[in-house]
XYZ file of C-alpha atoms in Angstrom:
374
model
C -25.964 19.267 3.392
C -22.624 20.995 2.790
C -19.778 19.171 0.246
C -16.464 20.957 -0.032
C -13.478 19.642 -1.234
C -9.831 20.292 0.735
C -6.239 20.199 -0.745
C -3.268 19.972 1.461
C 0.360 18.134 1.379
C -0.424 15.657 3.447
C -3.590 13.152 3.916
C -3.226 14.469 8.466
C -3.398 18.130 7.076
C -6.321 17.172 4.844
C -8.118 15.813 7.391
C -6.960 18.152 9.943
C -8.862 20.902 7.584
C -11.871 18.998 7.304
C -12.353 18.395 11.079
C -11.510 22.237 12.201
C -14.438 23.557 9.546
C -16.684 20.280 9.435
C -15.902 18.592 12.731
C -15.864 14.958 13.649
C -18.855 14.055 11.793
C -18.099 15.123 8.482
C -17.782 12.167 5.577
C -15.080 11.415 3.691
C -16.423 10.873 0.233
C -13.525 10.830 -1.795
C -9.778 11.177 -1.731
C -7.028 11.309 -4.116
C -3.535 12.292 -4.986
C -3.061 15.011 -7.289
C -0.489 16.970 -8.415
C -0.449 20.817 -8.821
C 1.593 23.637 -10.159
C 5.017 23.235 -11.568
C 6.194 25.274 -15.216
C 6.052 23.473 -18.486
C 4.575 20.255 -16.634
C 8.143 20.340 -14.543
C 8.432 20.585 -10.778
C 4.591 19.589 -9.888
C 4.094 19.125 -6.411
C 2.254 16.295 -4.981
C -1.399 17.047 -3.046
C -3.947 15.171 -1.550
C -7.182 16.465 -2.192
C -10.190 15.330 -0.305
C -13.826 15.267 -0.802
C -16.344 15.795 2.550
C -19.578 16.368 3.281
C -21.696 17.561 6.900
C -25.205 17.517 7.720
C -25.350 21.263 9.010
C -28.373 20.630 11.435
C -26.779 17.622 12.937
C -23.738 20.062 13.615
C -26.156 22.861 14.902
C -27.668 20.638 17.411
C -23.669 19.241 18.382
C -23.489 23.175 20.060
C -26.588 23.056 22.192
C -25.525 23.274 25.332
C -22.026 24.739 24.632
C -21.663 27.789 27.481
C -19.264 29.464 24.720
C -21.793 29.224 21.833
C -23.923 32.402 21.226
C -27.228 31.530 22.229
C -30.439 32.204 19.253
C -33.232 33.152 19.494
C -35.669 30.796 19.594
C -37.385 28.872 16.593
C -40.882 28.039 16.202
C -41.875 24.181 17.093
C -41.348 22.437 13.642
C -44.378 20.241 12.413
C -44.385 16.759 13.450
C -43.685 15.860 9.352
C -40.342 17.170 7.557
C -41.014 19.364 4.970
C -40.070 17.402 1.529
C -36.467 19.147 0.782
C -35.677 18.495 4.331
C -36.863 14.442 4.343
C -34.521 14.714 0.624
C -31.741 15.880 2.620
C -31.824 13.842 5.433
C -32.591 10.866 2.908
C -29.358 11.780 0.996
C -26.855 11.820 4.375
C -28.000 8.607 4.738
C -27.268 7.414 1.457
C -23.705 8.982 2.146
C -23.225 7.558 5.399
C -23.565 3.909 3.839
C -21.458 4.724 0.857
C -18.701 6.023 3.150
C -19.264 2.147 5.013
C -19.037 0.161 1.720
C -15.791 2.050 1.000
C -14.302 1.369 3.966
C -14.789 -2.257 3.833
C -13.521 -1.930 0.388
C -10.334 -0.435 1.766
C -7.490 -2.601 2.636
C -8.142 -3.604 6.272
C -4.437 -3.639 7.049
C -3.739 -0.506 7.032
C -5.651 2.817 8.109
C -7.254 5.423 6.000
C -4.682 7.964 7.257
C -1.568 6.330 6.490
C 1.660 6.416 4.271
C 0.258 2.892 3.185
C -2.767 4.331 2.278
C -1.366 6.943 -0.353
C 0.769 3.318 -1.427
C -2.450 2.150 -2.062
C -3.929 4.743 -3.772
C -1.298 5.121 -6.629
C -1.599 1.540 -7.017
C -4.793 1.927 -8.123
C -4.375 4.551 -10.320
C -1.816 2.701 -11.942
C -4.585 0.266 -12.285
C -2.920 -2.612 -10.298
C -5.881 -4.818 -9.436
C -7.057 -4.190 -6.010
C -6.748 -7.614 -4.197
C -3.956 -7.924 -5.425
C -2.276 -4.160 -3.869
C -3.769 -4.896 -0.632
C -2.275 -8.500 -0.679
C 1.531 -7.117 -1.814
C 1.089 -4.305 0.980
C 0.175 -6.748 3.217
C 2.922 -9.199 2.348
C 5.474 -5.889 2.532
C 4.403 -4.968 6.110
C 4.577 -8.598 7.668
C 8.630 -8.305 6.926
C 9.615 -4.240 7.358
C 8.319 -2.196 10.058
C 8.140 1.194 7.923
C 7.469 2.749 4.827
C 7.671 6.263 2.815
C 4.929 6.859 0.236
C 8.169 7.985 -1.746
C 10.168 5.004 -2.135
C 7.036 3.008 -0.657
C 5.612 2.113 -4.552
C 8.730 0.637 -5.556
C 10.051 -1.161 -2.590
C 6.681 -2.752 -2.911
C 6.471 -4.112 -6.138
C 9.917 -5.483 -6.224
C 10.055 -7.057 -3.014
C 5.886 -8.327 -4.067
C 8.705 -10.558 -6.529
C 10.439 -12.479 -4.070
C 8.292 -14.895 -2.455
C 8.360 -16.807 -6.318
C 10.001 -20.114 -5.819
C 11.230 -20.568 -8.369
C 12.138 -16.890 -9.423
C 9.918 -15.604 -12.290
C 12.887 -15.399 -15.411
C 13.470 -11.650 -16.860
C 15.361 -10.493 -19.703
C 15.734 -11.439 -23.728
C 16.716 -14.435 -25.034
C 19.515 -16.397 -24.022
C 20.424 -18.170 -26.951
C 19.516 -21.707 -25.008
C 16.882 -22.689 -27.465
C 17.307 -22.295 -30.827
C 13.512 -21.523 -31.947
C 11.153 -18.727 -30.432
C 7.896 -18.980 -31.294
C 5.505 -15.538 -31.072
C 2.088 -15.552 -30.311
C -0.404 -12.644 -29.599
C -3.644 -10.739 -30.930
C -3.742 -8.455 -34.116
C -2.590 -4.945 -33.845
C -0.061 -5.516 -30.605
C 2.925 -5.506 -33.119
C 4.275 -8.782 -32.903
C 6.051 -8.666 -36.368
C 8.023 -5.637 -35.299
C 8.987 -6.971 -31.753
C 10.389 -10.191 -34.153
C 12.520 -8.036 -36.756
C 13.914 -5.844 -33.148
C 14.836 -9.016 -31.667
C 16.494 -10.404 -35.045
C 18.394 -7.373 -35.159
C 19.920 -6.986 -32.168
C 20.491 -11.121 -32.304
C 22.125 -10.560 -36.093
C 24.178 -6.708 -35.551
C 24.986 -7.356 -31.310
C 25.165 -10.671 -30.979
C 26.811 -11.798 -34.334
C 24.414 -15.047 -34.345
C 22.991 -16.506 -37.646
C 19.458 -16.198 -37.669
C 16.274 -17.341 -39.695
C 12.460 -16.299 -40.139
C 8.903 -19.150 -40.538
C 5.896 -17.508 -40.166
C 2.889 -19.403 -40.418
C 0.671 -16.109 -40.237
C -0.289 -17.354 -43.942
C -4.045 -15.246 -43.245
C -2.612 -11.576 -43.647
C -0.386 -11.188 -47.166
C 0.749 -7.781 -45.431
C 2.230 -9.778 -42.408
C 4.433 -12.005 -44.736
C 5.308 -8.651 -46.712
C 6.431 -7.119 -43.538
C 8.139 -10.188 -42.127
C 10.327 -10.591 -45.919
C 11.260 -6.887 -46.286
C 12.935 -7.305 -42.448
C 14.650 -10.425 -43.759
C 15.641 -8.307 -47.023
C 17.219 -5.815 -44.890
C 18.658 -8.407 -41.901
C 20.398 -10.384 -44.569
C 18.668 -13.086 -43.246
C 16.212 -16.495 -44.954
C 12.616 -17.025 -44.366
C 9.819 -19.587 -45.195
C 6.224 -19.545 -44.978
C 4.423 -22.360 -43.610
C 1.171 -23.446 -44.998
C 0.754 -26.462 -43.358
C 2.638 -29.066 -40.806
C 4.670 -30.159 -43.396
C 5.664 -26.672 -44.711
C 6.817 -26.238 -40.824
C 8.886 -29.281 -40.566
C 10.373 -28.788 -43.684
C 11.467 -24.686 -42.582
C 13.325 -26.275 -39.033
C 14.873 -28.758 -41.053
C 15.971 -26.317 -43.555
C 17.186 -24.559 -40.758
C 18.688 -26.931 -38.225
C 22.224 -25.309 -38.566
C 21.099 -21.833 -37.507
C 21.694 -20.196 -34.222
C 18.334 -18.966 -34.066
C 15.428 -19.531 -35.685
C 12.092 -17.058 -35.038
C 8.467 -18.213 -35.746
C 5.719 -15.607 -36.260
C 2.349 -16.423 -36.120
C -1.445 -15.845 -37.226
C -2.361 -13.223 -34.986
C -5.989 -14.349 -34.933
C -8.824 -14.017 -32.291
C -7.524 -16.021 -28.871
C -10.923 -16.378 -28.151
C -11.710 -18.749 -30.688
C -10.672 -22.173 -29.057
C -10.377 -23.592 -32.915
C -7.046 -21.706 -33.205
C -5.098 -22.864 -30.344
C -6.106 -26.408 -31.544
C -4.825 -25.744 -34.529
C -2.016 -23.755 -33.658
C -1.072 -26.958 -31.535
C -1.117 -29.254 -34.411
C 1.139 -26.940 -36.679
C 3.952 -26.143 -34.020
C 5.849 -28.309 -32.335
C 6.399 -27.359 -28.410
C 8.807 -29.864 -27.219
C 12.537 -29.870 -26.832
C 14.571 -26.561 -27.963
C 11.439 -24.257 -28.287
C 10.125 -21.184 -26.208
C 6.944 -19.360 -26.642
C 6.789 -15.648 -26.219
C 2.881 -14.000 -25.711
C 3.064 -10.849 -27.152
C 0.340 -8.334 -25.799
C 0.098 -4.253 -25.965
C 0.323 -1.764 -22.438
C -2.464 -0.227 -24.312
C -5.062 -2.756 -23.449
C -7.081 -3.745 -20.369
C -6.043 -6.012 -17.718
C -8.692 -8.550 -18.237
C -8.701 -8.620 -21.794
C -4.685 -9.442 -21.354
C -6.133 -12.340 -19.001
C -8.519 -13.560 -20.978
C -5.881 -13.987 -24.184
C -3.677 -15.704 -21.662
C -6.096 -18.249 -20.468
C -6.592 -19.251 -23.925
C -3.361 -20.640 -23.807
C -3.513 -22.854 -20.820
C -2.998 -25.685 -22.887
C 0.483 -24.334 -24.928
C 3.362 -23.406 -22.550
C 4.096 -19.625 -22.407
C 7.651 -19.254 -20.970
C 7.668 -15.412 -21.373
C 5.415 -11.989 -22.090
C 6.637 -9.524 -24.008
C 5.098 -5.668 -23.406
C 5.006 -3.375 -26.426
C 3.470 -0.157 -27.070
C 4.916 1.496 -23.087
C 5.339 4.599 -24.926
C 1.811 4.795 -25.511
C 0.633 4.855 -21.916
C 1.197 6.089 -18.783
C 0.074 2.995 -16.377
C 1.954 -0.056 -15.927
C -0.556 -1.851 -13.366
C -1.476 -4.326 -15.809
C 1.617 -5.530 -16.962
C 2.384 -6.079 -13.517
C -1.289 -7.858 -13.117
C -0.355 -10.262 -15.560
C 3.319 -11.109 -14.043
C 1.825 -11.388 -10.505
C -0.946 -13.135 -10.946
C 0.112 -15.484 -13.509
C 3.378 -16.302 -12.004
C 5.212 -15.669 -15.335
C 8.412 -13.520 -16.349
C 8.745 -11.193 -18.945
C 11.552 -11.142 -21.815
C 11.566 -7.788 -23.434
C 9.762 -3.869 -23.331
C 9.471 -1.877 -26.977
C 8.525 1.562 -26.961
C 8.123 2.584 -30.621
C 8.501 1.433 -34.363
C 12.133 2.013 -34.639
C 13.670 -1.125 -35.955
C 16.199 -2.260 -34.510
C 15.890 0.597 -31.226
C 13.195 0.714 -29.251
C 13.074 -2.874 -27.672
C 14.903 -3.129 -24.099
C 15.083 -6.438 -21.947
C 12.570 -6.667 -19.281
C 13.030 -6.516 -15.594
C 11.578 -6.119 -12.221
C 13.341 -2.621 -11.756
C 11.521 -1.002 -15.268
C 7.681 -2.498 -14.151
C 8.231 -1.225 -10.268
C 10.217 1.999 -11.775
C 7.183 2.699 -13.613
C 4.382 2.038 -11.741
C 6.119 4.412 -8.886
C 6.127 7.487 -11.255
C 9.921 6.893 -13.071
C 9.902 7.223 -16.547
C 14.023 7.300 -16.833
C 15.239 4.269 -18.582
C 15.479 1.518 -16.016
């Protein structure tokens, strides 16, 4: 058995490499963009590189007959038995031969191996999109535009993967609609920060009279945090210890522009908390609930702290922590599949920089290989 891998610009050169030394017969067993050479990590060019594999005496036996082929000499009658190393071999094309089935019916059956859709696919997944989903916003791409460039391919995908929402999923920061925002997420995804960002640029841009509650009364370094921000901000705060603590903060401030509510950021996965986050805050009339959640983390544990919440509205996500990764698939997972927008983007500590309003063009930007500011 002979496995050699082949690098060319193009997935037809590739292949075109791999059938002039391997023939028809060889097996794909891997294939992948990479990107090679450049100076100081500048200028990289972009490569497909190829994995394949050939049974050699399946080829040698392809040439009997072939007038042009040098004829051997010939071999001794081989026993009626393999010898062991040549059963192994024959046992592991075999083994090949169905892996390189099962990935083909794992492939998206829209579109052919060889194809600009193909290499679409490809850096979909290696921005981690979730697979049914790329094949299913390919799919939905091709039924409406006849062609596609693996160049501008990525993004013209994931924006137009926006448009069949009805209605539209909402981007952007607040709109100053609803006078309290209410933030929920895990420990450790910096909710407190995003908060004192989004006071800031409500109290220095948008000249609007804010005020902090946080009922996160389980971390004393959380309501340390939360009052030195409101120290520097100029602005009130009060800590809720129970329902009536809350009720008497919004009445306190029922005058203010904008008030912000931080919360516990406990385990989601404790159904106790949502119950009796439910019975502390009230959800109704003038309120909007923000989940934060951190690039950093998987696409299914995102999920999972998101169905936790079926039962409290989330109007918007919030992304922090993008300049601590370099895929985007799930924050694109989560607006997909869950049908919900996205308010704002923070990429650091620095209070009040670092927070930008979210939109379609940043997650498809992204996930297509643009880090300039979108």
């Amino acid at each position: 058995m002979k496995v050699k891998k082949y690098q060319a610009r193009s997935m037809p050169e590739v292949m075109s490499q791999v059938k002039k030394e391997m023939g028809s017969d060889a097996v794909i067993l891997n294939s992948k963009v990479v990107y090679r050479g450049g100076f100081l990590g500048l200028f990289k060019k972009k490569n497909m590189e190829v994995i394949a594999a050939i049974d050699p005496d399946n080829r040698e036996s392809q040439r009997e007959g072939n007038p042009n082929q040098i004829k051997e000499e010939a071999k001794p009658v081989q026993p009626l038995s393999p010898p062991d190393n040549q059963s192994t071999d024959l046992d592991v094309i075999r083994e090949i031969k169905a892996m390189k089935k099962l990935l083909e019916r794992q492939q998206p059956q829209s579109f052919p191996l060889v194809s600009p859709f193909h290499e679409i696919y490809e850096r979909l997944m290696e921005q981690e999109v979730a697979p049914a989903i790329a094949e299913e916003i390919i799919k939905e791409w091709k039924e409406h535009n006849s062609d596609i460039t693996p160049e501008g391919g990525i993004y013209e995908v994931i924006s137009s993967a926006f448009n069949h929402f009805n209605p539209p999923l909402s981007f952007g920061g607040i709109d100053y609609r609803n006078q309290y925002i209410q933030f929920v997420g895990p420990t450790g995804v910096g909710k407190t920060t995003t908060i004192a960002k989004v006071a800031a640029q409500a109290v220095l841009s948008a000249n609007k009279k804010v005020a902090f509650i946080t009922t996160d009364t389980y971390r004393i370094a959380a309501i340390e945090q939360l009052k030195t921000y409101a120290e520097l901000l100029n602005v009130p705060i009060e800590v809720a210890y129970s329902t009536e603590d809350y009720m008497a903060a919004r009445e306190k401030f029922a005058a203010y522009d904008l008030v912000l509510i931080d919360t516990a950021g406990r385990n989601f996965r404790d159904a106790q908390y949502i119950k009796e986050l439910k019975e502390l805050i009230d959800f109704g009339v003038n309120m909007e609930t923000y989940l934060v959640l951190s690039l950093t983390s998987r696409y299914r544990d995102m999920q999972v702290i998101y169905d936790q919440f079926h039962e409290v509205p989330i109007h918007k996500l919030i992304f922090t922590k993008a300049d601590e990764t370099s895929t985007f698939g799930s924050a694109f997972n989560m607006l997909y599949h869950n049908k919900v927008g996205a308010a704002y983007i923070t990429d650091g500590q620095n209070v009040p920089d670092d927070i930008r309003g979210a939109s379609i063009d940043w997650v498809a930007s992204r996930i297509a290989g643009d880090s300039n500011d979108a």
